Amino acid sequence: MQIDLTQDKKIYFASDQHFGVPNLQESRKREEKFIRWLDGIKKDAQVLFLMGDLFDFWHEWKYVVPKGYIRVLGKIAELKDAGIDIYFFVGNHDLWMKNYFEEELGIPVYFEKRYYEIADKKFLLAHGDGLGPGDKGYKRMKKIFTNPLAQWAFRWLHPDIAMRIANYMS
């Protein structure tokens, strides 16, 4: 994908915020810092790449998304509405995203690495988990977590139970 950078505009990256842990109070402090940072980049940002693990756990059911994060989501929507292109690369803590970001925020969500050309330079962008050799235990676990049957079964759990399990495992 080609990105033509406008003069005096910048590209920003954010990754691994892990909102939601270790507790509401600490997470809220980090959310507030992140929101201030988003406010700061709004004036000169052309593109924002969210490189995964924005949340410590994110799972979408058909009609339910995780409770909280409204300030962060609202600020991201504000930047998108201001004309900033935003792209979300799924990380290992939010790999069960479906269509919420695309439908509600107009932000494309990518589950695999992607190549970009920016200012005549080529970039490979991805969250990065599991790309290199090794870490076989994680790669096996990821195959289970991304298995359609496992996702289907997890989706049948009540969200309160599912979130409790996910927070324990995270």
CSV table of C-alpha atoms in Angstrom, one decimal:
chain,number,residue,atom,x,y,z
A,1,MET,CA,0.0,0.0,0.0
A,2,GLN,CA,1.3,3.4,-0.9
A,3,ILE,CA,1.0,6.3,1.5
A,4,ASP,CA,1.8,9.8,0.1
A,5,LEU,CA,2.9,11.9,3.1
A,6,THR,CA,1.7,15.5,2.9
A,7,GLN,CA,4.2,18.2,3.7
A,8,ASP,CA,4.3,19.1,7.4
A,9,LYS,CA,2.4,15.9,8.3
A,10,LYS,CA,3.7,12.9,10.2
A,11,ILE,CA,3.0,9.2,10.7
A,12,TYR,CA,2.7,8.0,14.3
A,13,PHE,CA,2.8,4.5,15.8
A,14,ALA,CA,1.4,3.2,19.1
A,15,SER,CA,1.6,-0.3,20.4
A,16,ASP,CA,1.1,-2.5,23.5
A,17,GLN,CA,-0.9,-0.2,25.7
A,18,HIS,CA,-2.6,-3.2,27.4
A,19,PHE,CA,-5.5,-1.2,28.7
A,20,GLY,CA,-7.4,-3.1,31.4
A,21,VAL,CA,-4.5,-4.3,33.6
A,22,PRO,CA,-3.4,-4.6,36.3
A,23,ASN,CA,-6.5,-2.8,37.6
A,24,LEU,CA,-9.0,-0.1,36.7
A,25,GLN,CA,-7.2,2.7,38.5
A,26,GLU,CA,-3.8,2.0,36.9
A,27,SER,CA,-5.3,1.4,33.5
A,28,ARG,CA,-7.2,4.6,33.7
A,29,LYS,CA,-4.0,6.5,34.4
A,30,ARG,CA,-2.4,5.0,31.3
A,31,GLU,CA,-5.5,5.7,29.3
A,32,GLU,CA,-5.4,9.4,30.3
A,33,LYS,CA,-1.7,9.6,29.2
A,34,PHE,CA,-2.5,8.0,25.9
A,35,ILE,CA,-5.4,10.4,25.3
A,36,ARG,CA,-3.2,13.3,26.0
A,37,TRP,CA,-0.7,11.9,23.5
A,38,LEU,CA,-3.4,11.5,20.9
A,39,ASP,CA,-4.5,15.1,21.6
A,40,GLY,CA,-0.9,16.2,21.0
A,41,ILE,CA,-0.5,14.4,17.7
A,42,LYS,CA,-3.8,15.6,16.3
A,43,LYS,CA,-2.4,18.8,14.8
A,44,ASP,CA,0.2,17.2,12.6
A,45,ALA,CA,-0.8,13.5,12.2
A,46,GLN,CA,-1.7,12.2,8.8
A,47,VAL,CA,-1.6,8.5,9.7
A,48,LEU,CA,-1.8,6.6,13.0
A,49,PHE,CA,-0.8,3.0,13.1
A,50,LEU,CA,-2.2,1.1,16.1
A,51,MET,CA,0.2,-1.9,16.2
A,52,GLY,CA,-1.8,-4.2,18.5
A,53,ASP,CA,-2.5,-4.9,22.1
A,54,LEU,CA,-4.3,-1.7,22.6
A,55,PHE,CA,-6.3,-3.7,25.2
A,56,ASP,CA,-5.0,-6.5,27.4
A,57,PHE,CA,-7.9,-8.5,26.1
A,58,TRP,CA,-10.5,-7.7,23.5
A,59,HIS,CA,-13.2,-10.1,22.3
A,60,GLU,CA,-16.3,-9.3,20.3
A,61,TRP,CA,-19.5,-11.1,20.5
A,62,LYS,CA,-22.3,-10.4,18.0
A,63,TYR,CA,-23.8,-7.6,20.1
A,64,VAL,CA,-21.3,-7.1,22.9
A,65,VAL,CA,-17.9,-5.6,23.2
A,66,PRO,CA,-15.8,-5.3,26.4
A,67,LYS,CA,-16.9,-2.8,29.0
A,68,GLY,CA,-14.7,0.3,29.4
A,69,TYR,CA,-12.2,2.1,27.2
A,70,ILE,CA,-14.9,4.6,26.1
A,71,ARG,CA,-12.5,7.6,26.5
A,72,VAL,CA,-9.9,5.9,24.4
A,73,LEU,CA,-12.3,4.8,21.7
A,74,GLY,CA,-14.0,8.2,21.7
A,75,LYS,CA,-10.6,9.9,21.2
A,76,ILE,CA,-9.7,7.5,18.4
A,77,ALA,CA,-13.0,8.3,16.7
A,78,GLU,CA,-12.3,12.0,17.1
A,79,LEU,CA,-9.0,11.6,15.3
A,80,LYS,CA,-10.6,9.5,12.5
A,81,ASP,CA,-13.4,12.1,12.1
A,82,ALA,CA,-10.7,14.8,11.8
A,83,GLY,CA,-9.4,13.1,8.7
A,84,ILE,CA,-6.5,11.1,10.2
A,85,ASP,CA,-6.0,7.7,8.6
A,86,ILE,CA,-5.9,5.1,11.3
A,87,TYR,CA,-4.9,1.4,10.8
A,88,PHE,CA,-5.2,-1.3,13.4
A,89,PHE,CA,-2.9,-4.3,13.4
A,90,VAL,CA,-4.2,-7.1,15.7
A,91,GLY,CA,-1.8,-8.2,18.5
A,92,ASN,CA,-1.8,-11.3,20.6
A,93,HIS,CA,-4.1,-9.8,23.2
A,94,ASP,CA,-6.7,-8.5,20.8
A,95,LEU,CA,-6.7,-11.2,18.2
A,96,TRP,CA,-10.4,-11.9,18.6
A,97,MET,CA,-11.4,-8.7,17.0
A,98,LYS,CA,-14.2,-8.9,14.4
A,99,ASN,CA,-15.8,-5.9,12.9
A,100,TYR,CA,-16.4,-3.3,15.7
A,101,PHE,CA,-13.5,-1.1,14.7
A,102,GLU,CA,-14.4,-1.2,11.1
A,103,GLU,CA,-18.1,-0.6,11.5
A,104,GLU,CA,-18.1,1.8,14.4
A,105,LEU,CA,-14.9,3.7,13.8
A,106,GLY,CA,-14.2,3.2,10.1
A,107,ILE,CA,-10.7,1.8,10.9
A,108,PRO,CA,-9.4,-1.2,8.9
A,109,VAL,CA,-8.2,-4.1,11.0
A,110,TYR,CA,-5.3,-6.3,9.8
A,111,PHE,CA,-4.6,-9.7,11.2
A,112,GLU,CA,-1.4,-10.3,9.1
A,113,LYS,CA,1.7,-8.3,8.2
A,114,ARG,CA,1.4,-5.7,5.5
A,115,TYR,CA,3.8,-3.9,3.3
A,116,TYR,CA,3.7,-0.1,2.9
A,117,GLU,CA,5.6,2.3,0.7
A,118,ILE,CA,6.1,5.7,2.4
A,119,ALA,CA,8.3,8.4,0.9
A,120,ASP,CA,10.0,6.0,-1.5
A,121,LYS,CA,10.8,3.6,1.4
A,122,LYS,CA,9.4,0.1,1.9
A,123,PHE,CA,8.1,-1.0,5.3
A,124,LEU,CA,6.9,-4.3,6.7
A,125,LEU,CA,4.4,-3.6,9.4
A,126,ALA,CA,2.9,-6.1,11.9
A,127,HIS,CA,2.4,-6.5,15.6
A,128,GLY,CA,5.3,-8.9,15.6
A,129,ASP,CA,4.2,-11.7,17.8
A,130,GLY,CA,5.2,-15.1,16.4
A,131,LEU,CA,7.0,-13.7,13.3
A,132,GLY,CA,10.5,-15.0,14.1
A,133,PRO,CA,11.9,-18.5,14.6
A,134,GLY,CA,11.4,-20.1,18.0
A,135,ASP,CA,8.7,-19.4,20.6
A,136,LYS,CA,7.0,-22.7,19.6
A,137,GLY,CA,4.8,-22.8,22.7
A,138,TYR,CA,3.2,-19.4,21.9
A,139,LYS,CA,2.8,-20.4,18.2
A,140,ARG,CA,0.9,-23.5,19.3
A,141,MET,CA,-1.3,-21.5,21.6
A,142,LYS,CA,-2.0,-18.9,18.9
A,143,LYS,CA,-3.2,-21.7,16.6
A,144,ILE,CA,-5.7,-22.8,19.2
A,145,PHE,CA,-6.8,-19.2,20.0
A,146,THR,CA,-7.3,-18.4,16.3
A,147,ASN,CA,-9.0,-21.7,15.5
A,148,PRO,CA,-12.6,-21.0,14.3
A,149,LEU,CA,-14.0,-23.8,16.4
A,150,ALA,CA,-12.3,-22.5,19.5
A,151,GLN,CA,-13.5,-19.0,18.8
A,152,TRP,CA,-17.1,-20.3,18.1
A,153,ALA,CA,-17.1,-22.1,21.5
A,154,PHE,CA,-15.7,-19.2,23.4
A,155,ARG,CA,-18.4,-16.9,21.9
A,156,TRP,CA,-21.1,-19.1,23.4
A,157,LEU,CA,-19.8,-18.3,26.9
A,158,HIS,CA,-21.6,-15.4,28.7
A,159,PRO,CA,-19.4,-12.3,28.4
A,160,ASP,CA,-19.0,-12.1,32.2
A,161,ILE,CA,-17.6,-15.6,32.4
A,162,ALA,CA,-15.5,-15.3,29.2
A,163,MET,CA,-13.9,-12.0,30.4
A,164,ARG,CA,-13.0,-13.6,33.8
A,165,ILE,CA,-11.4,-16.5,32.0
A,166,ALA,CA,-9.5,-14.2,29.6
A,167,ASN,CA,-8.3,-11.9,32.4
A,168,TYR,CA,-7.0,-14.9,34.3
A,169,MET,CA,-5.1,-16.3,31.3
A,170,SER,CA,-3.8,-13.0,30.2
